[in-house]
JSON list of C-alpha atoms in Angstrom, two decimals:
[
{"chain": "A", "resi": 1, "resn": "UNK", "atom": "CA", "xyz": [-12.46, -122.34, 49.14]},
{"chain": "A", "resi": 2, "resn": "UNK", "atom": "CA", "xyz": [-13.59, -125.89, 48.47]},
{"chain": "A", "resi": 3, "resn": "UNK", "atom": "CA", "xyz": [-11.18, -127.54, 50.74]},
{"chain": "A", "resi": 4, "resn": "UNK", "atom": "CA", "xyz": [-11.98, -124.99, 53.83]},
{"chain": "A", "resi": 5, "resn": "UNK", "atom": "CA", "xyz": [-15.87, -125.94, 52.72]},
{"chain": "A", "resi": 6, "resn": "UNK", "atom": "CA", "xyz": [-14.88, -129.57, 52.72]},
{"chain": "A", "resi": 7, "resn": "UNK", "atom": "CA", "xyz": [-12.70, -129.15, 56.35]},
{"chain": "A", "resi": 8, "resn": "UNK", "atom": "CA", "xyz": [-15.40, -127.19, 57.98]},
{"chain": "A", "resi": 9, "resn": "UNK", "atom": "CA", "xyz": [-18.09, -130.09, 57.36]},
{"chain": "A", "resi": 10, "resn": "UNK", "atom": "CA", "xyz": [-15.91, -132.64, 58.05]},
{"chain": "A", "resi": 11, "resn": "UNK", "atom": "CA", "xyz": [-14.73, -131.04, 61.65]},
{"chain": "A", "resi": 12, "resn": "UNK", "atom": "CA", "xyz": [-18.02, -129.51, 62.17]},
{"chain": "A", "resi": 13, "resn": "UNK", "atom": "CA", "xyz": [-21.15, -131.97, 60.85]},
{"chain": "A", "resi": 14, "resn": "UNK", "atom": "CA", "xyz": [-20.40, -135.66, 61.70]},
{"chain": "A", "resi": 15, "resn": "UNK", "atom": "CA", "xyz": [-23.81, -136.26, 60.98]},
{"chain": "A", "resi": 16, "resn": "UNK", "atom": "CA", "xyz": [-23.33, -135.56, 57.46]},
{"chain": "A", "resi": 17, "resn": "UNK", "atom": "CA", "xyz": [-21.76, -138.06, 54.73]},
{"chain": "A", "resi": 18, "resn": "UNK", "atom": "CA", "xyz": [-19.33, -135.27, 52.97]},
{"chain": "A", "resi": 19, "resn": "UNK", "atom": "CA", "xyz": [-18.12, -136.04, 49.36]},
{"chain": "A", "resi": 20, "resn": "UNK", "atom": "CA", "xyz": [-15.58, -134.19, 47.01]},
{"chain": "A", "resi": 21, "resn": "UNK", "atom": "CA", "xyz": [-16.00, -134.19, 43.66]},
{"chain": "A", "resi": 22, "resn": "UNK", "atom": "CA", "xyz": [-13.31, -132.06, 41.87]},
{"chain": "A", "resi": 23, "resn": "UNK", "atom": "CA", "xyz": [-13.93, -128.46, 43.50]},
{"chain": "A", "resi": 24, "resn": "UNK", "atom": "CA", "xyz": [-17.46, -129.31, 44.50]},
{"chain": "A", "resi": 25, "resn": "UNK", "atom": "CA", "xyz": [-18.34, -130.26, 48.12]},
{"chain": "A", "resi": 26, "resn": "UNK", "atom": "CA", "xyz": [-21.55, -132.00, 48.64]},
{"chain": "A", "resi": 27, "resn": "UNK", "atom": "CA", "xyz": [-22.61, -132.85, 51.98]},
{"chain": "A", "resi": 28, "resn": "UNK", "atom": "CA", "xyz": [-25.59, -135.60, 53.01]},
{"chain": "A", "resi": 29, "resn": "UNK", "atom": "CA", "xyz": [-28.02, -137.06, 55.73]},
{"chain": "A", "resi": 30, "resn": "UNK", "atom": "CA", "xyz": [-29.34, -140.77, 55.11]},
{"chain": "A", "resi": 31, "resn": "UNK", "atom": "CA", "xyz": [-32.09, -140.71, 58.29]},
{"chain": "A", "resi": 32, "resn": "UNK", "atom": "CA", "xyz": [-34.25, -142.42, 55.63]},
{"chain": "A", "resi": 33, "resn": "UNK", "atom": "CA", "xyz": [-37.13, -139.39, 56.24]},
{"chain": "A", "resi": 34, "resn": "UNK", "atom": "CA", "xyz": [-39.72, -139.50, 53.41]},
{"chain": "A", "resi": 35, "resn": "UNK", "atom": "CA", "xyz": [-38.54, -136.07, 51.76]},
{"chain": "A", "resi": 36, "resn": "UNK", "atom": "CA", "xyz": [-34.69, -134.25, 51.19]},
{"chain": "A", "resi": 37, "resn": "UNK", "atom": "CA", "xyz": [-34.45, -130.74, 50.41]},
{"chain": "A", "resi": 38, "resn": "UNK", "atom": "CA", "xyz": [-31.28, -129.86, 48.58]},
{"chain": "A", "resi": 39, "resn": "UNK", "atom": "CA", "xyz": [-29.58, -126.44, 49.67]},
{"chain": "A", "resi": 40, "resn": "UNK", "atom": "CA", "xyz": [-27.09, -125.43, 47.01]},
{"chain": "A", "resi": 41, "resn": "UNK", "atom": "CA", "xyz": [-24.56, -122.50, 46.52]},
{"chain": "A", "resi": 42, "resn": "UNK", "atom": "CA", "xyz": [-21.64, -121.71, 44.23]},
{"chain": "A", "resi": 43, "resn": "UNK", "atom": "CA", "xyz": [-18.23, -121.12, 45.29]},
{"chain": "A", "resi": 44, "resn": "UNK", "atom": "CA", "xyz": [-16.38, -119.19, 42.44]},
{"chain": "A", "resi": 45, "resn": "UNK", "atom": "CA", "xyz": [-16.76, -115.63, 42.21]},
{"chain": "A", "resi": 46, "resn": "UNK", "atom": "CA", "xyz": [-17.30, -113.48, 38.96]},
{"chain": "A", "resi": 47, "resn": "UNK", "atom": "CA", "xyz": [-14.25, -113.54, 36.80]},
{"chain": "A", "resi": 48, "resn": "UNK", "atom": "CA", "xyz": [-11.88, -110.52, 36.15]},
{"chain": "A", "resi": 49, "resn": "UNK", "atom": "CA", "xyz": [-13.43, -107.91, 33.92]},
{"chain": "A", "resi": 50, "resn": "UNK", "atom": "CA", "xyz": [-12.04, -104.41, 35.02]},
{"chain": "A", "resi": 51, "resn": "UNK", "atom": "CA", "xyz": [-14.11, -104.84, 38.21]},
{"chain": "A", "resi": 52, "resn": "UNK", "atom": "CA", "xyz": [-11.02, -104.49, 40.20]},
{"chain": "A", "resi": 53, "resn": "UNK", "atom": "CA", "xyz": [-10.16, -102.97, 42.78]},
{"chain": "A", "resi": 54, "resn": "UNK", "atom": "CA", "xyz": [-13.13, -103.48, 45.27]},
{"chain": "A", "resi": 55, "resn": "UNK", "atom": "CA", "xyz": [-13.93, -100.19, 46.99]},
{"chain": "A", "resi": 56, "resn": "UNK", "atom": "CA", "xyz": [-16.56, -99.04, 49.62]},
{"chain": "A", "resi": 57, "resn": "UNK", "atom": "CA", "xyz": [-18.86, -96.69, 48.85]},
{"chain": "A", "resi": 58, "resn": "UNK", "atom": "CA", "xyz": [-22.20, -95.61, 50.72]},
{"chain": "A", "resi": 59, "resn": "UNK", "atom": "CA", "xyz": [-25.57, -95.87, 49.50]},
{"chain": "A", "resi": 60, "resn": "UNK", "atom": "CA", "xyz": [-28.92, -94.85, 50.62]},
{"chain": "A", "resi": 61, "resn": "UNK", "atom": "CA", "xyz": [-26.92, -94.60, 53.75]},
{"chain": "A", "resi": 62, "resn": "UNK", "atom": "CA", "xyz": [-25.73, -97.95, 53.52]},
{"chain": "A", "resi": 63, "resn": "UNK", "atom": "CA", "xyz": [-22.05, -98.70, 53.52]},
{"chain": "A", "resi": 64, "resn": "UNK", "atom": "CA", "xyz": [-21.02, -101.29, 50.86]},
{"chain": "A", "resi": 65, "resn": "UNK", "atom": "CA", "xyz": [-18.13, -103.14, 49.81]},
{"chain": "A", "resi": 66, "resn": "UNK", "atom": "CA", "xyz": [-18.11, -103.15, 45.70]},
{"chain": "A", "resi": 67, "resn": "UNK", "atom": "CA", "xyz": [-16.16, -105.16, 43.56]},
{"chain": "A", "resi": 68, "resn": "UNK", "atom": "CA", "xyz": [-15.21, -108.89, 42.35]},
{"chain": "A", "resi": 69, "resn": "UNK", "atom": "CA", "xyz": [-16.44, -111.36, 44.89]},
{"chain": "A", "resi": 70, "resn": "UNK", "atom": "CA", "xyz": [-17.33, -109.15, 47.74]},
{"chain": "A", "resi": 71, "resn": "UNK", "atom": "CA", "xyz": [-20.61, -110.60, 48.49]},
{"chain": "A", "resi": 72, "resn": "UNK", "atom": "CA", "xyz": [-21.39, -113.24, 45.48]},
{"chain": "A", "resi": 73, "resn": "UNK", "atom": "CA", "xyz": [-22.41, -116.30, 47.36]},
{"chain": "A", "resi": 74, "resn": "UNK", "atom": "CA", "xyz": [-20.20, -116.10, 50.15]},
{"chain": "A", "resi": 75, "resn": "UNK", "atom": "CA", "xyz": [-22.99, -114.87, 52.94]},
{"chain": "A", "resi": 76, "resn": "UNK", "atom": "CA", "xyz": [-25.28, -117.90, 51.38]},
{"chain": "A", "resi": 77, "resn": "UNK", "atom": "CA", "xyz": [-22.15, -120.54, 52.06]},
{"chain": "A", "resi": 78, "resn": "UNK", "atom": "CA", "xyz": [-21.52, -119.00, 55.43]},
{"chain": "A", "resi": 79, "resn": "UNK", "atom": "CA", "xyz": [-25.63, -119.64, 56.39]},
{"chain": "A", "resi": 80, "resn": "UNK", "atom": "CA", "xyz": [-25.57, -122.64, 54.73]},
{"chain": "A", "resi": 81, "resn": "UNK", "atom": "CA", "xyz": [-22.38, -124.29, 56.36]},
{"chain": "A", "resi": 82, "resn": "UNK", "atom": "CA", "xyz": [-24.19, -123.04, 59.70]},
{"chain": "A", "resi": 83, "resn": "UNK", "atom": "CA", "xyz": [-26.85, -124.49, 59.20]},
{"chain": "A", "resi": 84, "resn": "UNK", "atom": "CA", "xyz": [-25.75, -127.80, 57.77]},
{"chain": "A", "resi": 85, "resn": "UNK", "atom": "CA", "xyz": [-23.82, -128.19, 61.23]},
{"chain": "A", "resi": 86, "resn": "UNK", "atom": "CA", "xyz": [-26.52, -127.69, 63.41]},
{"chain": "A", "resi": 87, "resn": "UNK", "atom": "CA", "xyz": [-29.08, -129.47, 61.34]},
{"chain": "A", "resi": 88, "resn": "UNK", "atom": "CA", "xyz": [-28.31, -132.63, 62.61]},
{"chain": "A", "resi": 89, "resn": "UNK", "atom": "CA", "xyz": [-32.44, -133.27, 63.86]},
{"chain": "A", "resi": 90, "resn": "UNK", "atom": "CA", "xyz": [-34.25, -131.70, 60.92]},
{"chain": "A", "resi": 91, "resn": "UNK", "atom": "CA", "xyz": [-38.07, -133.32, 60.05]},
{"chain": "A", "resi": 92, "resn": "UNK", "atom": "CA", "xyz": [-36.48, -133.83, 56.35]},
{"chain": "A", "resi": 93, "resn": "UNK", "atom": "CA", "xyz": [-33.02, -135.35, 54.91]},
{"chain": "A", "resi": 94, "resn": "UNK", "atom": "CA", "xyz": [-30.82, -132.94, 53.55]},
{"chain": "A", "resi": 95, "resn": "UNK", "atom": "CA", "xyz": [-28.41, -132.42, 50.94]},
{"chain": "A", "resi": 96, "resn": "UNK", "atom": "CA", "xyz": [-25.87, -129.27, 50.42]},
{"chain": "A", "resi": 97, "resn": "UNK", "atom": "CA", "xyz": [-24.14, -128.70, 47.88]},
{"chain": "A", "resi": 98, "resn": "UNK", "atom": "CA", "xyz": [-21.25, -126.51, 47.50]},
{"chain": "A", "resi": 99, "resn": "UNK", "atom": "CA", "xyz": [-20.42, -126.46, 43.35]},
{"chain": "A", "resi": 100, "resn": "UNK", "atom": "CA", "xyz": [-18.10, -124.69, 41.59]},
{"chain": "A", "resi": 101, "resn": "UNK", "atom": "CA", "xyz": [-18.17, -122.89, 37.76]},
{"chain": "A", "resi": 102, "resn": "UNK", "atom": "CA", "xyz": [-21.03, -120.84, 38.23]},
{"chain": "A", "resi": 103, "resn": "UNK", "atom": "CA", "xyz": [-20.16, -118.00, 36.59]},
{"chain": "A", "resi": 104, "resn": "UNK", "atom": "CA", "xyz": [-19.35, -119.37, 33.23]},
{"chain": "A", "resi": 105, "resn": "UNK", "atom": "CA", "xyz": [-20.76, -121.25, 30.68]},
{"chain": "A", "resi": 106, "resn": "UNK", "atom": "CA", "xyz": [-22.89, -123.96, 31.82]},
{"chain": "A", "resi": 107, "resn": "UNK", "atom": "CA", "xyz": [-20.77, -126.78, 29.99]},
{"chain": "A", "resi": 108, "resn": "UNK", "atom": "CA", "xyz": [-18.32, -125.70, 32.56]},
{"chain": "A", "resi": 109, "resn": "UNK", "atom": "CA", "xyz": [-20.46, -125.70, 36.10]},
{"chain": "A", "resi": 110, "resn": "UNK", "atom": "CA", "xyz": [-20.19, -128.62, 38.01]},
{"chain": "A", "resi": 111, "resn": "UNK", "atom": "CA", "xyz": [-23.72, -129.35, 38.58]},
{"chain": "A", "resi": 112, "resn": "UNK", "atom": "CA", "xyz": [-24.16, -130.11, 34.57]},
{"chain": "A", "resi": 113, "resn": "UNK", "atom": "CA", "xyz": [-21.51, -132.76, 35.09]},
{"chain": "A", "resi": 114, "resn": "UNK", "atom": "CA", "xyz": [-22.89, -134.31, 38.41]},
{"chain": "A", "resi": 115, "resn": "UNK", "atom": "CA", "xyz": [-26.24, -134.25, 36.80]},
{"chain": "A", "resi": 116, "resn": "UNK", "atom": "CA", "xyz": [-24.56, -136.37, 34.25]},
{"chain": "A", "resi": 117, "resn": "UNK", "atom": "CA", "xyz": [-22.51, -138.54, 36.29]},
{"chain": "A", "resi": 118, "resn": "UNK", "atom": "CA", "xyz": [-24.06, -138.72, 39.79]},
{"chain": "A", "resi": 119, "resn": "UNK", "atom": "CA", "xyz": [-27.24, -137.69, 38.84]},
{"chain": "A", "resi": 120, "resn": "UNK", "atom": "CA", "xyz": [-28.40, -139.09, 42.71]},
{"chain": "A", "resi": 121, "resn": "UNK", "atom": "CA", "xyz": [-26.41, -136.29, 44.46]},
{"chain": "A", "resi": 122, "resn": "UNK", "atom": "CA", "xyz": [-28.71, -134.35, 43.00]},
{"chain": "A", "resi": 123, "resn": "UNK", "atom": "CA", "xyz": [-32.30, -136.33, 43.43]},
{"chain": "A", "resi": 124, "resn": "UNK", "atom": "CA", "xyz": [-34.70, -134.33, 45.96]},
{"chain": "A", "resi": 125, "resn": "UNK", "atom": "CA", "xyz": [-38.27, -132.66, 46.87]},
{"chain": "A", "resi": 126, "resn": "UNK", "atom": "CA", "xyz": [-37.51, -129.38, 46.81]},
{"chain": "A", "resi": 127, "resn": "UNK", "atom": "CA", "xyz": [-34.40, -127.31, 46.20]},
{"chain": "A", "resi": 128, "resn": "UNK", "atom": "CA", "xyz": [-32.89, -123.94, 47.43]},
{"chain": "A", "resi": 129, "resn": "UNK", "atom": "CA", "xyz": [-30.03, -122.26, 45.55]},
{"chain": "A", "resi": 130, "resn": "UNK", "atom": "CA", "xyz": [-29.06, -119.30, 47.68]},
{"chain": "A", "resi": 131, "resn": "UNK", "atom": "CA", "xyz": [-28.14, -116.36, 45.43]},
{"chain": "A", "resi": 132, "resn": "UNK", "atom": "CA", "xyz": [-28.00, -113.03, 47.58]},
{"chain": "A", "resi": 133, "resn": "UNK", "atom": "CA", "xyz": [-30.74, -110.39, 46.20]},
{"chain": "A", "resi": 134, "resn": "UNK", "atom": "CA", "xyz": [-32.04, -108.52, 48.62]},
{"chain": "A", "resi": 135, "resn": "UNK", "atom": "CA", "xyz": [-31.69, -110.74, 50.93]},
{"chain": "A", "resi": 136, "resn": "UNK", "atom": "CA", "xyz": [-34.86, -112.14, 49.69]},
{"chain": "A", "resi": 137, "resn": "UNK", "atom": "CA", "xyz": [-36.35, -115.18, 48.38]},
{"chain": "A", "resi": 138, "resn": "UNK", "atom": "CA", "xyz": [-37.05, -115.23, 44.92]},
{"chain": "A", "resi": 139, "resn": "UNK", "atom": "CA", "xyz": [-39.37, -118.57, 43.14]},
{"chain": "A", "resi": 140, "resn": "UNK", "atom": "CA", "xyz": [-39.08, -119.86, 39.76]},
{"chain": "A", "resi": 141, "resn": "UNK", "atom": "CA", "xyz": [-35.64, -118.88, 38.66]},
{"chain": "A", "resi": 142, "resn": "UNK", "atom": "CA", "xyz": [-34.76, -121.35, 35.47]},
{"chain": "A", "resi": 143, "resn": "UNK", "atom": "CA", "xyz": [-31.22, -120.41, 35.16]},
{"chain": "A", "resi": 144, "resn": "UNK", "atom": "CA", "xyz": [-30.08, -117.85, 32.50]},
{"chain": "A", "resi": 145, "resn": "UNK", "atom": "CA", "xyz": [-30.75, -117.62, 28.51]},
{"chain": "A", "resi": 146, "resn": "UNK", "atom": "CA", "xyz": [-27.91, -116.01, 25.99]},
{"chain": "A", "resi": 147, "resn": "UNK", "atom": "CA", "xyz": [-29.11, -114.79, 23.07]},
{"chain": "A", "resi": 148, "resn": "UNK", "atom": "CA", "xyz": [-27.33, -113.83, 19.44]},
{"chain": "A", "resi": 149, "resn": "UNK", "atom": "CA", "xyz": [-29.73, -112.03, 17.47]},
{"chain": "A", "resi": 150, "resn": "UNK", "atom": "CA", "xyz": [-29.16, -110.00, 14.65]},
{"chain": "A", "resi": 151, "resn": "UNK", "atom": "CA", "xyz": [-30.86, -107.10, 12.99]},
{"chain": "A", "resi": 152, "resn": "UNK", "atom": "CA", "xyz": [-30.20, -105.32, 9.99]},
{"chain": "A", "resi": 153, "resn": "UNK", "atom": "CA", "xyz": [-30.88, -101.76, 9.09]},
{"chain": "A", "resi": 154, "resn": "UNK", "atom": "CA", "xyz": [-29.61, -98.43, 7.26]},
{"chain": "A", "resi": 155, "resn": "UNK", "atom": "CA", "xyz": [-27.69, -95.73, 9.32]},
{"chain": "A", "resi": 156, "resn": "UNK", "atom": "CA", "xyz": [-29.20, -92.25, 9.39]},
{"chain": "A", "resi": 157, "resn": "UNK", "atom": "CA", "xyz": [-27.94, -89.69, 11.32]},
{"chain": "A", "resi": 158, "resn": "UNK", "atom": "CA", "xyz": [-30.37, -88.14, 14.11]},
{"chain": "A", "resi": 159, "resn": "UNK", "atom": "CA", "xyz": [-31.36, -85.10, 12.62]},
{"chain": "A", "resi": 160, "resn": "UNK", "atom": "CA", "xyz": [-32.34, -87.00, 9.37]},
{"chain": "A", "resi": 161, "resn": "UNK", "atom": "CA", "xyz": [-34.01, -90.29, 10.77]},
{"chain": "A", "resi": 162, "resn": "UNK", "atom": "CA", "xyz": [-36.40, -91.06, 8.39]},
{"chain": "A", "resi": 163, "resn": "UNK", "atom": "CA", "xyz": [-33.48, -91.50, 5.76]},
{"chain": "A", "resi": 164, "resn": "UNK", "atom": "CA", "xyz": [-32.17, -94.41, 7.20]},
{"chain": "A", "resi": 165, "resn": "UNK", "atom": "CA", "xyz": [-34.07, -97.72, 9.12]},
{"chain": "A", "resi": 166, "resn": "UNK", "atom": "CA", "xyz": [-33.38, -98.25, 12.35]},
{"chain": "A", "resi": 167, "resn": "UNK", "atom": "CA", "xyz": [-33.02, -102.07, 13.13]},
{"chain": "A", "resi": 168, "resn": "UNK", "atom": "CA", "xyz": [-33.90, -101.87, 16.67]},
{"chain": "A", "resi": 169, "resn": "UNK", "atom": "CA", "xyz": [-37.57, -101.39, 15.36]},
{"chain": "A", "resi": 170, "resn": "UNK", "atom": "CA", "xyz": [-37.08, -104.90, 13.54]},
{"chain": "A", "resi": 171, "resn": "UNK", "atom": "CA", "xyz": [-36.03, -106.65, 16.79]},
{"chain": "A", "resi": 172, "resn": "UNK", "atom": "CA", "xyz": [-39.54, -105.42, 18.43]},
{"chain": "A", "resi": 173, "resn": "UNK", "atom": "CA", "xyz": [-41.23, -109.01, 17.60]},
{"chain": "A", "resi": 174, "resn": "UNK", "atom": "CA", "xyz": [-38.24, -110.59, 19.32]},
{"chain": "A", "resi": 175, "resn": "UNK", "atom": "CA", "xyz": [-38.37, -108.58, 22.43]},
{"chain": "A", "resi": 176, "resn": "UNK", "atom": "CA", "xyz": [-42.07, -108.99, 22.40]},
{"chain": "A", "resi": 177, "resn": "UNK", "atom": "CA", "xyz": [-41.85, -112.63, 22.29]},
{"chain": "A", "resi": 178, "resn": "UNK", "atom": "CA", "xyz": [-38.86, -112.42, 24.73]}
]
């Protein structure tokens, strides 16, 4: 997917300044305007879990296509490689970035290593990273948190609760402070 990312700028955006860094395509305009907004996206899709095959199914009277990498990104790349071709005039400088290792750990996603060795690509204003919900807009989003936490208690069987101590009840200060 990267090098049909990296072909379509190159053919399509000759305004930009296109760069590949491993399987991460980032794509630049230098106009020298006071501000850059920096469009991102992922390329990789969720990895295998027994979410294969994808099937269709309808919902709310929608039809929809279900399954590993049916929709994960890919209708934010398509907008975004649109729009990076015909945004050859716009009132900022631009970056787009299309990274790779999203959907793993973040020692693996390529943005953690740019930000470490080309910490410039990354330099901007503002920044958009298009993950489909909705297909809405939503502010703040600070990434994701995993969590070990462990609780300790005495099994009781339903009937006979109050025998036992049930160590969800202990994790209540946690998911308070969560």
């Amino acid at each position: 997917l990267a090098d049909a990312v990296e072909a379509a700028l190159r053919s399509q955006a000759p305004h930009l300044e296109v760069i590949r860094d491993g399987d991460t395509v980032i794509a630049r305009t230098h106009r020298g305007l006071p501000q850059r907004v920096v469009l991102a996206g992922h390329l990789d899709t969720v990895p295998l879990a027994g979410n294969l095959p994808s099937t269709r199914r309808v919902r709310e009277g929608r039809e929809e296509l279900v399954g590993r990498g049916t929709c994960d990104m890919k209708g934010g790349v398509a907008v975004m490689l649109k729009l990076a071709a015909e945004a050859d005039d716009a009132p900022m400088d631009l970056t787009w970035i299309f990274y790779d290792h999203e959907e793993v750990a973040a020692a693996d996603n390529s943005l953690t290593r740019i930000a470490a060795e080309h910490p410039e690509y990354l330099v901007g204003d503002f920044a958009i990273l298009g993950e489909p919900t909705s297909a809405g807009v939503e502010g703040g989003c600070k990434g994701t948190m995993k969590l070990d936490v462990t609780a300790r208690g005495i099994a009781a069987h339903s009937g006979r609760d109050w025998v036992g101590d049930n160590a969800i009840h202990h994790l209540a200060p946690v998911l308070e402070r969560l």
